[in-house]
GROMACS .gro file of C-alpha atoms in nm:
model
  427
    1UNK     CA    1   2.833   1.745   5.673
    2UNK     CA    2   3.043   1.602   5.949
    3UNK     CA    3   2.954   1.338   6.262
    4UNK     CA    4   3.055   1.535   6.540
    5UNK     CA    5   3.123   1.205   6.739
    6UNK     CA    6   3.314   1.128   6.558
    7UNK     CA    7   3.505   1.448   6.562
    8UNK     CA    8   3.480   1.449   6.921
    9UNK     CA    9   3.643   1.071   6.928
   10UNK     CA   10   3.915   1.131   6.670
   11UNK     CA   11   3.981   1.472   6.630
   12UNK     CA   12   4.327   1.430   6.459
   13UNK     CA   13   4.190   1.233   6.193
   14UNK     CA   14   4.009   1.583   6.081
   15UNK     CA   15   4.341   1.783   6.165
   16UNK     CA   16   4.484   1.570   5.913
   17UNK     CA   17   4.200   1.534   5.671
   18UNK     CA   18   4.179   1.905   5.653
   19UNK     CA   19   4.533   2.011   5.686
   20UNK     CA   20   4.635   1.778   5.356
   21UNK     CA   21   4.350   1.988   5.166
   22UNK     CA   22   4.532   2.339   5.253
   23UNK     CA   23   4.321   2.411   5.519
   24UNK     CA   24   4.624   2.618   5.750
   25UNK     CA   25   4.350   2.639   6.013
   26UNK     CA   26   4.235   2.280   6.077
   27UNK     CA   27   4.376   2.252   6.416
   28UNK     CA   28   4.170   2.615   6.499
   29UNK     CA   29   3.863   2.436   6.336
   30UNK     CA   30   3.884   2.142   6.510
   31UNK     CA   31   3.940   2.329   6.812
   32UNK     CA   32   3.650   2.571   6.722
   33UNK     CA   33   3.389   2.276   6.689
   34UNK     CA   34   3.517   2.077   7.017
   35UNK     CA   35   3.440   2.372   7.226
   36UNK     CA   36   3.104   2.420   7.067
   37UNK     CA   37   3.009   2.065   7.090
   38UNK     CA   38   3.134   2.060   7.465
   39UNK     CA   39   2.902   2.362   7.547
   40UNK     CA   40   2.648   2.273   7.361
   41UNK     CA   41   2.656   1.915   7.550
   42UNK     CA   42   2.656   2.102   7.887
   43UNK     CA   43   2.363   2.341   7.761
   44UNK     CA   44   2.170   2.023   7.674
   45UNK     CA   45   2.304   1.866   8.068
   46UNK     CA   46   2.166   2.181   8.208
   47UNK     CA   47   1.817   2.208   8.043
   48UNK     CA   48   1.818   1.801   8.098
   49UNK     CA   49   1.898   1.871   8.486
   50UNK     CA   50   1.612   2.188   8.504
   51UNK     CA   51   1.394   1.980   8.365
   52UNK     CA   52   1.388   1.664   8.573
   53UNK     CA   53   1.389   1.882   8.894
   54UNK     CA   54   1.111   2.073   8.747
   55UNK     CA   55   0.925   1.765   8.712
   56UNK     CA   56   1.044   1.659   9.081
   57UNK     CA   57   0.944   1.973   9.236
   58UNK     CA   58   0.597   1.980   9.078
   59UNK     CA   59   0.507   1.671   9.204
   60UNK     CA   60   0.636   1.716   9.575
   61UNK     CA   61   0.429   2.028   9.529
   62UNK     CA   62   0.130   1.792   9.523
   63UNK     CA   63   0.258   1.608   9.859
   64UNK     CA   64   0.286   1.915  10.031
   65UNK     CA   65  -0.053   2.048   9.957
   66UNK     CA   66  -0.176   1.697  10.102
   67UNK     CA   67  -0.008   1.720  10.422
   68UNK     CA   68  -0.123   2.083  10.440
   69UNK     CA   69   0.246   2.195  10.448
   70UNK     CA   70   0.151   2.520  10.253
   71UNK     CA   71   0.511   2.718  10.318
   72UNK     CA   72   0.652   2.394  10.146
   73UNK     CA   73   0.411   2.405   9.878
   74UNK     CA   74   0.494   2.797   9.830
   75UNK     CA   75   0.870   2.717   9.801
   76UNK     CA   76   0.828   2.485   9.527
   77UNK     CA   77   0.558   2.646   9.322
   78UNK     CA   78   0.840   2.958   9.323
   79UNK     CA   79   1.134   2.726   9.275
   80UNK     CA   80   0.924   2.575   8.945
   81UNK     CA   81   0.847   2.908   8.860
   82UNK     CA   82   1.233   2.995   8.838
   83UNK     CA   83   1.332   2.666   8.633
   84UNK     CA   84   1.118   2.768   8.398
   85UNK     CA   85   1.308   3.103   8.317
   86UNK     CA   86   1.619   2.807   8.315
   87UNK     CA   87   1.432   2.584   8.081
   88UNK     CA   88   1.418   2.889   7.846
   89UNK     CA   89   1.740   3.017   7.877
   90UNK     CA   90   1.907   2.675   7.807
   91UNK     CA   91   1.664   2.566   7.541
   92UNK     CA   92   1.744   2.922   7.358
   93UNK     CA   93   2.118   2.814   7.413
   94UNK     CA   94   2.112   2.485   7.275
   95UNK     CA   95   1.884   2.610   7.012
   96UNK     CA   96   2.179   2.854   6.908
   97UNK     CA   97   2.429   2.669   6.938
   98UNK     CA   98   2.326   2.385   6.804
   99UNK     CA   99   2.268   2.654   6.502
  100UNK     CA  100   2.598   2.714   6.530
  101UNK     CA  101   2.780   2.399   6.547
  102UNK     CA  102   2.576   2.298   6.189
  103UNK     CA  103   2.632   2.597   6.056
  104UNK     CA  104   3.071   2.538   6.133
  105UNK     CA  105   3.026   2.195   6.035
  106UNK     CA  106   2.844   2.243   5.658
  107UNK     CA  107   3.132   2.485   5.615
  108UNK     CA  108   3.393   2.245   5.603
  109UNK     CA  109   3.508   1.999   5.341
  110UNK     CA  110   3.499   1.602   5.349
  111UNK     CA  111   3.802   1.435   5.500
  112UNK     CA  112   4.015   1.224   5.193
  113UNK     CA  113   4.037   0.824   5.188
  114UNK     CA  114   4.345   0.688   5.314
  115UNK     CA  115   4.447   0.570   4.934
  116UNK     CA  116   4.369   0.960   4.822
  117UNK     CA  117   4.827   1.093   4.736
  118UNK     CA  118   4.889   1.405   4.956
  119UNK     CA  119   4.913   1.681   4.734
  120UNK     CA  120   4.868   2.060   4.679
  121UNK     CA  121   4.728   2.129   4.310
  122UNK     CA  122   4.708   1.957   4.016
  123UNK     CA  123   5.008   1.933   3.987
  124UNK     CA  124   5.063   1.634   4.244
  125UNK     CA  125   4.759   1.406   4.059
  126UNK     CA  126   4.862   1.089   3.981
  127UNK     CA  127   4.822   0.963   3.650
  128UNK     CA  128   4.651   0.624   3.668
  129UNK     CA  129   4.609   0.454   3.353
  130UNK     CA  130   4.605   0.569   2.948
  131UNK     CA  131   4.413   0.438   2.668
  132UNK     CA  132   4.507   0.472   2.325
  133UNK     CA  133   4.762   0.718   2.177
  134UNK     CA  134   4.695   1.052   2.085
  135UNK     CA  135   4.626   1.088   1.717
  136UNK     CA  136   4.869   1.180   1.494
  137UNK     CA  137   4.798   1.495   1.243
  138UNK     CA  138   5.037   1.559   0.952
  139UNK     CA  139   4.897   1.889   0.968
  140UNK     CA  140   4.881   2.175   1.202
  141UNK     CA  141   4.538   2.118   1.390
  142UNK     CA  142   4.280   2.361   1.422
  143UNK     CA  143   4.046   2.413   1.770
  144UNK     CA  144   3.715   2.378   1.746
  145UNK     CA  145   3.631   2.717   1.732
  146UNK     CA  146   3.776   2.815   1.423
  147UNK     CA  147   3.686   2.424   1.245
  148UNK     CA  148   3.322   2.554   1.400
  149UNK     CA  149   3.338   2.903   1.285
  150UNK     CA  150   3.483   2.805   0.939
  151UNK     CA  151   3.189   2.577   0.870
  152UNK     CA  152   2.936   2.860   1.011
  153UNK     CA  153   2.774   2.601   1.242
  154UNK     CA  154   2.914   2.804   1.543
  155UNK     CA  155   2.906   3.166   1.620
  156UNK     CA  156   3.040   3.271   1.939
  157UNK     CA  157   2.965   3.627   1.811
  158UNK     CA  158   2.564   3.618   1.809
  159UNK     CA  159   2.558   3.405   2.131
  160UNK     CA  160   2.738   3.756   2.255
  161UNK     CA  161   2.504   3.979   2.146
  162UNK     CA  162   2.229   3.854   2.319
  163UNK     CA  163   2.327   3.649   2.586
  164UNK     CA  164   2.740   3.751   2.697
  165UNK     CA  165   3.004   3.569   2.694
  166UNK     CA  166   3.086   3.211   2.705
  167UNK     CA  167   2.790   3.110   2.529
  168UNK     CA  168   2.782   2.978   2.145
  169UNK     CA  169   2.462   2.885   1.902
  170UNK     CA  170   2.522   2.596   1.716
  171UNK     CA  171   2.400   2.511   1.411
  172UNK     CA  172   2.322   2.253   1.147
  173UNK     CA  173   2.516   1.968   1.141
  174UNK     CA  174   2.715   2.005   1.476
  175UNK     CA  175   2.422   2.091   1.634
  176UNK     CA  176   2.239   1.743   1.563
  177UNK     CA  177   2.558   1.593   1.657
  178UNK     CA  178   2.581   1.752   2.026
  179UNK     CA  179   2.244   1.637   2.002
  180UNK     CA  180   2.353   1.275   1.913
  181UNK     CA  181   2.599   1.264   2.152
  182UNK     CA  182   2.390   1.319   2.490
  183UNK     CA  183   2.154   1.013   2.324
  184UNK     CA  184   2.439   0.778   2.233
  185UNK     CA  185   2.571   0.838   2.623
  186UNK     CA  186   2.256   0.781   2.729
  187UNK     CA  187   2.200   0.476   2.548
  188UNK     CA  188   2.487   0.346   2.649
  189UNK     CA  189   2.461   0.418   3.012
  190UNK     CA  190   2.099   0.280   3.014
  191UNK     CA  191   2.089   0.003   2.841
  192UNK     CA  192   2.461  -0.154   2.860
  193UNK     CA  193   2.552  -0.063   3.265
  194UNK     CA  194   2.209  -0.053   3.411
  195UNK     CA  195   2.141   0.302   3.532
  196UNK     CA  196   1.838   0.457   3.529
  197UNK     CA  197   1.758   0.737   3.324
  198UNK     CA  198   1.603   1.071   3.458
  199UNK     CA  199   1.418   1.395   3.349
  200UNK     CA  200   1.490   1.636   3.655
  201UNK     CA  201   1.410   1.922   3.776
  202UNK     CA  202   1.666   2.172   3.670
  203UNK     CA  203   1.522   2.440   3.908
  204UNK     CA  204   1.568   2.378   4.293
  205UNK     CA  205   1.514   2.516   4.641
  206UNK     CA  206   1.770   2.614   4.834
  207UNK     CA  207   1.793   2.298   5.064
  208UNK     CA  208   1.889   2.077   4.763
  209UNK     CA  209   2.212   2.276   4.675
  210UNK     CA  210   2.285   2.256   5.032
  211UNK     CA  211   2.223   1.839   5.043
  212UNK     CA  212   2.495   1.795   4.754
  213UNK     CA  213   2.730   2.080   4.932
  214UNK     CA  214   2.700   2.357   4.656
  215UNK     CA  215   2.538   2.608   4.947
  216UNK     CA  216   2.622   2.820   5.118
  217UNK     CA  217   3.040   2.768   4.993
  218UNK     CA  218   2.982   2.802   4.640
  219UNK     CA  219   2.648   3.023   4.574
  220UNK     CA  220   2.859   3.254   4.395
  221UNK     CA  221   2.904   2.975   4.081
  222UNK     CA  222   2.511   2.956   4.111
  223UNK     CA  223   2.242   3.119   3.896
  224UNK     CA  224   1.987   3.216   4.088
  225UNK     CA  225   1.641   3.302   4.011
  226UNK     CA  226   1.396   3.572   4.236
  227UNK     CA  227   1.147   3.302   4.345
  228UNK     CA  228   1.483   3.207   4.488
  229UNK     CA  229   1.571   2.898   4.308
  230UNK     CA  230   1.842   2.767   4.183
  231UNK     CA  231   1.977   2.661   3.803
  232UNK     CA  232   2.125   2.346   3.900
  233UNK     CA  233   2.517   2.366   3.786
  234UNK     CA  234   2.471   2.002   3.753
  235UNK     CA  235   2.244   1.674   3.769
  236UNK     CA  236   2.393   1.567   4.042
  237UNK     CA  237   2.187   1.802   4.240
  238UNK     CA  238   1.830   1.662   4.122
  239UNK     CA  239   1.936   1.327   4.103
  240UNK     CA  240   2.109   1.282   4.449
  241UNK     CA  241   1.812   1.466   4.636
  242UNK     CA  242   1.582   1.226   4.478
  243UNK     CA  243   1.656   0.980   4.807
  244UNK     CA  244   1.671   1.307   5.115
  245UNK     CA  245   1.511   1.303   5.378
  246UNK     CA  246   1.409   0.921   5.300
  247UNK     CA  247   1.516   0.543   5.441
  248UNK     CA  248   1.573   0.328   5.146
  249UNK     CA  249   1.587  -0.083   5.169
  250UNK     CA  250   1.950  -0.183   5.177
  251UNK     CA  251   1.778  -0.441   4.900
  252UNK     CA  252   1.758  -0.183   4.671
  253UNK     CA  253   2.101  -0.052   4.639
  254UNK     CA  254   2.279   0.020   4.479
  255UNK     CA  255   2.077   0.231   4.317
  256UNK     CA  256   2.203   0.399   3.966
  257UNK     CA  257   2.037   0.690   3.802
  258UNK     CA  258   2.135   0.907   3.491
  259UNK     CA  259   2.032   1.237   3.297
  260UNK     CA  260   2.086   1.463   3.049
  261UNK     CA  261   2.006   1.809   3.130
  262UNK     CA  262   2.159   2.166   3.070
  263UNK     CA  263   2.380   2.289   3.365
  264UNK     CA  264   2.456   2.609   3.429
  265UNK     CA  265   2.750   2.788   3.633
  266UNK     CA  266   2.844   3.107   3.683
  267UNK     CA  267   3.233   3.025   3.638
  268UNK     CA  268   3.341   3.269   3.920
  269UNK     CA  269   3.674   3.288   3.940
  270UNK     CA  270   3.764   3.205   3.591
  271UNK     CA  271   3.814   3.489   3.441
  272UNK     CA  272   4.079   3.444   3.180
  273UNK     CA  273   4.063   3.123   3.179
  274UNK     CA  274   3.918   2.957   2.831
  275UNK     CA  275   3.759   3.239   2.754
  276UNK     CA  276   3.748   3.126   2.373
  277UNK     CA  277   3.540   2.833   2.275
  278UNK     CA  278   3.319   2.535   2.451
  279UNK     CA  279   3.563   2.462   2.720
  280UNK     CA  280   3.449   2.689   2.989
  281UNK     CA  281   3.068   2.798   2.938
  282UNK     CA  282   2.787   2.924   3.162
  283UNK     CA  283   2.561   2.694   2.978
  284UNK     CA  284   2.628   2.338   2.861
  285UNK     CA  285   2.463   2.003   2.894
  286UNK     CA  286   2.612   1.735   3.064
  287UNK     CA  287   2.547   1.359   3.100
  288UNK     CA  288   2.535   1.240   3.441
  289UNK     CA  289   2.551   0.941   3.668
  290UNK     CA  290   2.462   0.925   4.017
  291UNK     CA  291   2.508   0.595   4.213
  292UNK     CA  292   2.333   0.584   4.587
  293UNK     CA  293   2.506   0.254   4.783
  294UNK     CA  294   2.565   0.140   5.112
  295UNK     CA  295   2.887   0.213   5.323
  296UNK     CA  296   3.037  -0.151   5.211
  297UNK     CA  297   2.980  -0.104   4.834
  298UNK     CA  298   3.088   0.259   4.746
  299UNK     CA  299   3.439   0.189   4.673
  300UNK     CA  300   3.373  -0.076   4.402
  301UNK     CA  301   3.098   0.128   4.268
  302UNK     CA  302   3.325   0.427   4.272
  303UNK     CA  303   3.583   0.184   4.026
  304UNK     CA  304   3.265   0.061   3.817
  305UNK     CA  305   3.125   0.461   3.775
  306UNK     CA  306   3.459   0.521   3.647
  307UNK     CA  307   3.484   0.280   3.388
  308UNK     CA  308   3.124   0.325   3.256
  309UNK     CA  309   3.224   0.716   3.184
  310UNK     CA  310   3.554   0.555   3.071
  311UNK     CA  311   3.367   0.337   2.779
  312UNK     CA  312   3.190   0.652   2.585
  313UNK     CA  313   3.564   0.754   2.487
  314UNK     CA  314   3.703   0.421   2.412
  315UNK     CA  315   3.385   0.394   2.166
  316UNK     CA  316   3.429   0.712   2.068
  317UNK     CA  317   3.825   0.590   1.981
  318UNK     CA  318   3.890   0.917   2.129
  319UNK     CA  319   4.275   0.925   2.404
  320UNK     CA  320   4.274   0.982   2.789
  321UNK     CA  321   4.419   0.941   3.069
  322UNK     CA  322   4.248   0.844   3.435
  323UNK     CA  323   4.402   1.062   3.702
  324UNK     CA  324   4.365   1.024   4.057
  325UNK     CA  325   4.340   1.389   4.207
  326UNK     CA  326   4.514   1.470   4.540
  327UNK     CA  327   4.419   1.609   4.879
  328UNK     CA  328   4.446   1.959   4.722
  329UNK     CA  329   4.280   1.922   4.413
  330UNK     CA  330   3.942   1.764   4.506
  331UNK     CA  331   3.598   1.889   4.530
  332UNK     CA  332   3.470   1.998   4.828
  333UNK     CA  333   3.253   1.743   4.892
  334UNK     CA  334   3.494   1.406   4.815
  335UNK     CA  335   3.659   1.183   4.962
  336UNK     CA  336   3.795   1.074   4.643
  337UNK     CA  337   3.790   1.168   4.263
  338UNK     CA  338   3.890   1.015   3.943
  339UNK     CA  339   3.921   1.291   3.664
  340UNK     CA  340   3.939   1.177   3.292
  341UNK     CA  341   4.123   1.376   3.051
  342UNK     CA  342   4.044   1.340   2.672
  343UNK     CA  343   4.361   1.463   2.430
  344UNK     CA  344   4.304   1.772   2.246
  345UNK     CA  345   4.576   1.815   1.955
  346UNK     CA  346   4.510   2.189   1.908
  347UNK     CA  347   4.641   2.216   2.273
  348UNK     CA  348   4.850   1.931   2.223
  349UNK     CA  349   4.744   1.853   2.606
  350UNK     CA  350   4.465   1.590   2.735
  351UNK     CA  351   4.184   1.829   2.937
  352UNK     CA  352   3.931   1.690   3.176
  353UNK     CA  353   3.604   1.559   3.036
  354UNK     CA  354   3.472   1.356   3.349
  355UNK     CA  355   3.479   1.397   3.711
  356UNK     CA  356   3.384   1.069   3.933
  357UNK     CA  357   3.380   1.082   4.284
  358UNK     CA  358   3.282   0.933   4.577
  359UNK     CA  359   3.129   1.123   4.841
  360UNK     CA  360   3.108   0.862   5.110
  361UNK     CA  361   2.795   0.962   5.384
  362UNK     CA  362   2.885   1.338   5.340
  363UNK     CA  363   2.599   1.455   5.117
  364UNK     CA  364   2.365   1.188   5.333
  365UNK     CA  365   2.408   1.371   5.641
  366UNK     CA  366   2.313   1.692   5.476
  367UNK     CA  367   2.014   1.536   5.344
  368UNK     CA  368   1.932   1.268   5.598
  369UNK     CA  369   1.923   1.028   5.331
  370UNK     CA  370   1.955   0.621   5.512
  371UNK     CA  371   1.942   0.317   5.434
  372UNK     CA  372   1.813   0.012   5.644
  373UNK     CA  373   1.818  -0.361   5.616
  374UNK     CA  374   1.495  -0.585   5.568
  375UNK     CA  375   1.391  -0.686   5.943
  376UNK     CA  376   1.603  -0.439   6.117
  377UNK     CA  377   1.466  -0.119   6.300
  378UNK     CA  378   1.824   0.029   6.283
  379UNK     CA  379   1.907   0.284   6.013
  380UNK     CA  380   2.254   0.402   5.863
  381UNK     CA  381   2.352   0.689   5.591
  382UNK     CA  382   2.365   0.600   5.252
  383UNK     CA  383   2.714   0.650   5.043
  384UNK     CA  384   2.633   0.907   4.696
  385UNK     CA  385   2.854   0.906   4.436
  386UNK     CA  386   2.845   1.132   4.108
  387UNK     CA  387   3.049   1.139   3.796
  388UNK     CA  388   2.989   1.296   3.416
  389UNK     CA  389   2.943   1.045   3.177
  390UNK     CA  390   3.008   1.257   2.971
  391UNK     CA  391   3.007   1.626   2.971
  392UNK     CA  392   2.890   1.658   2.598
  393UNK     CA  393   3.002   2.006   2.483
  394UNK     CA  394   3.357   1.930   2.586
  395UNK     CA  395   3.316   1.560   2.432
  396UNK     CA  396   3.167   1.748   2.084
  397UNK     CA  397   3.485   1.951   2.113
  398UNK     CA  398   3.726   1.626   2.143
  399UNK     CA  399   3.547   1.493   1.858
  400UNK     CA  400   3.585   1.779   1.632
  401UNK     CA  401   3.961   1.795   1.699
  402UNK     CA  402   4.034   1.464   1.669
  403UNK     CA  403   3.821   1.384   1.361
  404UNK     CA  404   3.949   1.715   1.183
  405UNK     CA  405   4.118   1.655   0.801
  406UNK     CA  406   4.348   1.912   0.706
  407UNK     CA  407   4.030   2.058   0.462
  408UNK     CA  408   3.848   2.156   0.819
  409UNK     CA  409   3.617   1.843   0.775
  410UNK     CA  410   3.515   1.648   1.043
  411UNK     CA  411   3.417   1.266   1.058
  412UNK     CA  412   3.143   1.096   1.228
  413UNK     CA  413   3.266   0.850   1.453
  414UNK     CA  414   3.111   0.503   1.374
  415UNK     CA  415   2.903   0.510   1.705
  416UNK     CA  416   2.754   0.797   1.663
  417UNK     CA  417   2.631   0.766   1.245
  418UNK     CA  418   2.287   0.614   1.321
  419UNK     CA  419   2.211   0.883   1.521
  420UNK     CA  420   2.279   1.118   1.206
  421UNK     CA  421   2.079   0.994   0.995
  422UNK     CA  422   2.391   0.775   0.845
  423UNK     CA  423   2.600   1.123   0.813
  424UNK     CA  424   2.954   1.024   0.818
  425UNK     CA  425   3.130   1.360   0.788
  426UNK     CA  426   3.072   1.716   0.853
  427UNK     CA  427   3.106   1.939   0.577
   0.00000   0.00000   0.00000
């Protein structure tokens, strides 16, 4: 959600902001929401105007029944009869437009950071650092699916019968290590950088998609259920809400929570695209980290979020590369995004495993989630930030790739053998 003042103030910072995301009709938009916010200020003027005579009139009413002047008194009794068909009709049009102008504004994405590169696609990210080198095979590498397949602890093929595609059962070994994984990341996240861990809610209402920008733009990528609510499509979602509609001591931030949960998307708009495999699924479970700051601290934190998703693949020993996304390539609701790409030698390509982003007051607005300083009365939004830490199907998939011997084994990184029960290769 968007400040209309400051809209109103600088309207072609939000011509600009929009128009380097692709948006052809940010000067219309910006147009669009200056001439609602101008009527609905004069609507507001109006009723304001009604009112204060209304209260005027009624008490001159009073005078003039004391000094017996009943024609007077008539006149006013009719004339506060009359604003009061005003003071409906101008209440009812602030009430809609007012409607209106949030409706406009929640439709629209956040405006970039000056340090975000002007871009289109993917194409114009800009690569930001690597670690490691991509591991050399002397053989041809297999993908996961058929290493998974050839061990029978995945089967895409049963997953389809009763559930579709993009869905997989996994079995035996690899699935205690997906399981391993999600607790190592945890551990990690908890007890070496300080967030929090939470069990959410992985149903919601409505008004929490909205407060982390999923609704209305994207409810076709939702599951929905018929109470309605919502499969969240990630923990973001639970974890960010956890502070709406609340004023949190500036003491207490920043404030650092984490979860493993399933997610689930409906990958609208895919179609065709990594169809085969754990890539792309409607079902998967994710790690994630969700940091809650004030204005003054979200940039740092956005670096330090970055770095803690960063450390799960340089213990893993597994390559990436940080990328800086563009104008055109961020999410709808950031200002600014890291994206970490693990390498993947079957595809001979690094593909993204973490998205970190900082959302700057966006999501607060939509949740009316503040912040205010010990002793003050004032109150300000909050900064969220989100970021996978990591997504765990996709990291089980790195893992089995880059751990594959030419026999379709697969070793157990260090880090993760005491959560296998010492297990240091799969089979």
């Amino acid at each position: 959600m968007h400040d209309i003042k400051a809209l109103r103030d600088t309207p072609q910072v939000y011509v600009q902001g929009w128009s380097s995301r692709g948006r052809e009709s940010a000067q219309s938009d910006v147009d669009s929401l200056t001439a609602l916010d101008t009527e609905l200020r004069a609507a507001q003027t109006a009723f304001q105007n009604a009112q204060a005579r209304r209260n005027e009139a009624s008490k001159q009413i009073g005078q003039a029944k004391a000094q017996k002047d009943e024609a007077k008194a008539q006149a006013l009794m009719a004339e506060v009869e009359g604003l009061k068909a005003t003071l409906e009709t101008e209440e009812a049009k602030q009430r809609d437009l007012g409607e209106k102008l949030r409706t406009e504004l929640a439709s629209l994405p956040n405006i970039p950071f000056e340090d975000v590169p002007q871009g289109a696609d993917e194409h114009d990210n800009v690569e930001q650092r690597r670690w490691s080198a991509p591991v050399k095979l002397t053989f041809t590498p297999k993908d996961h699916a058929d290493l998974g397949e050839a061990l029978k602890m995945m089967d895409f093929e049963a997953a389809a019968k009763i559930s579709g595609s993009r869905f997989v059962f996994l079995k035996g070994q690899l699935a205690r290590m997906e399981r391993a994984i999600g607790q190592f990341m945890l551990d990690v996240q908890t007890n070496e950088h300080g967030y929090l861990e939470v069990n959410p809610p992985v149903l919601v209402k409505d008004h929490a998609m909205f407060g982390t920008g999923q609704l209305p733009k994207f409810e076709e990528d939702l599951f929905k259920t018929s109470e309605p609510f919502y499969l969240i499509p990630t923990a973001e979602v639970s974890l960010t809400n956890l502070i709406r509609e609340a004023i949190t001591a500036e003491e207490e931030l920043p404030l650092r929570l984490t979860a493993l949960t399933n997610c689930f998307r409906a990958e609208a708009g895919s179609a065709g695209r990594d169809t085969r495999g754990m890539i792309r699924q409607h079902q998967f479970q994710k790690v994630e980290l969700v940091s809650i700051t004030t204005p003054e601290q979200s940039a740092e934190e956005h670096e330090r979020m970055t770095n803690c998703a960063e450390s799960i693949l340089k213990k893993l020993d597994l390559a990436y590369r940080t990328m800086l996304l563009c104008t055109g390539d961020m999410g709808f609701g950031a200002r600014k995004t890291y994206d970490l790409e693990v390498w993947l030698p079957s595809q001979n390509t690094y593909r993204e495993i973490s998205s970190c982003s900082n959302c700057g007051d966006f999501q607060a607005r939509r949740m009316d989630a503040r912040t205010r300083k010990a002793g003050e009365k004032g109150t300000r939004f909050v900064h969220t930030l989100n970021g996978s830490g990591l997504a765990v199907g996709r990291t089980l998939v790195a893992i089995m790739e880059n751990y594959q011997d030419e026999n379709g084994k697969i070793a157990v990184p260090a880090v993760l053998q005491p959560y296998m029960g010492g297990l240091t290769q799969i089979g």
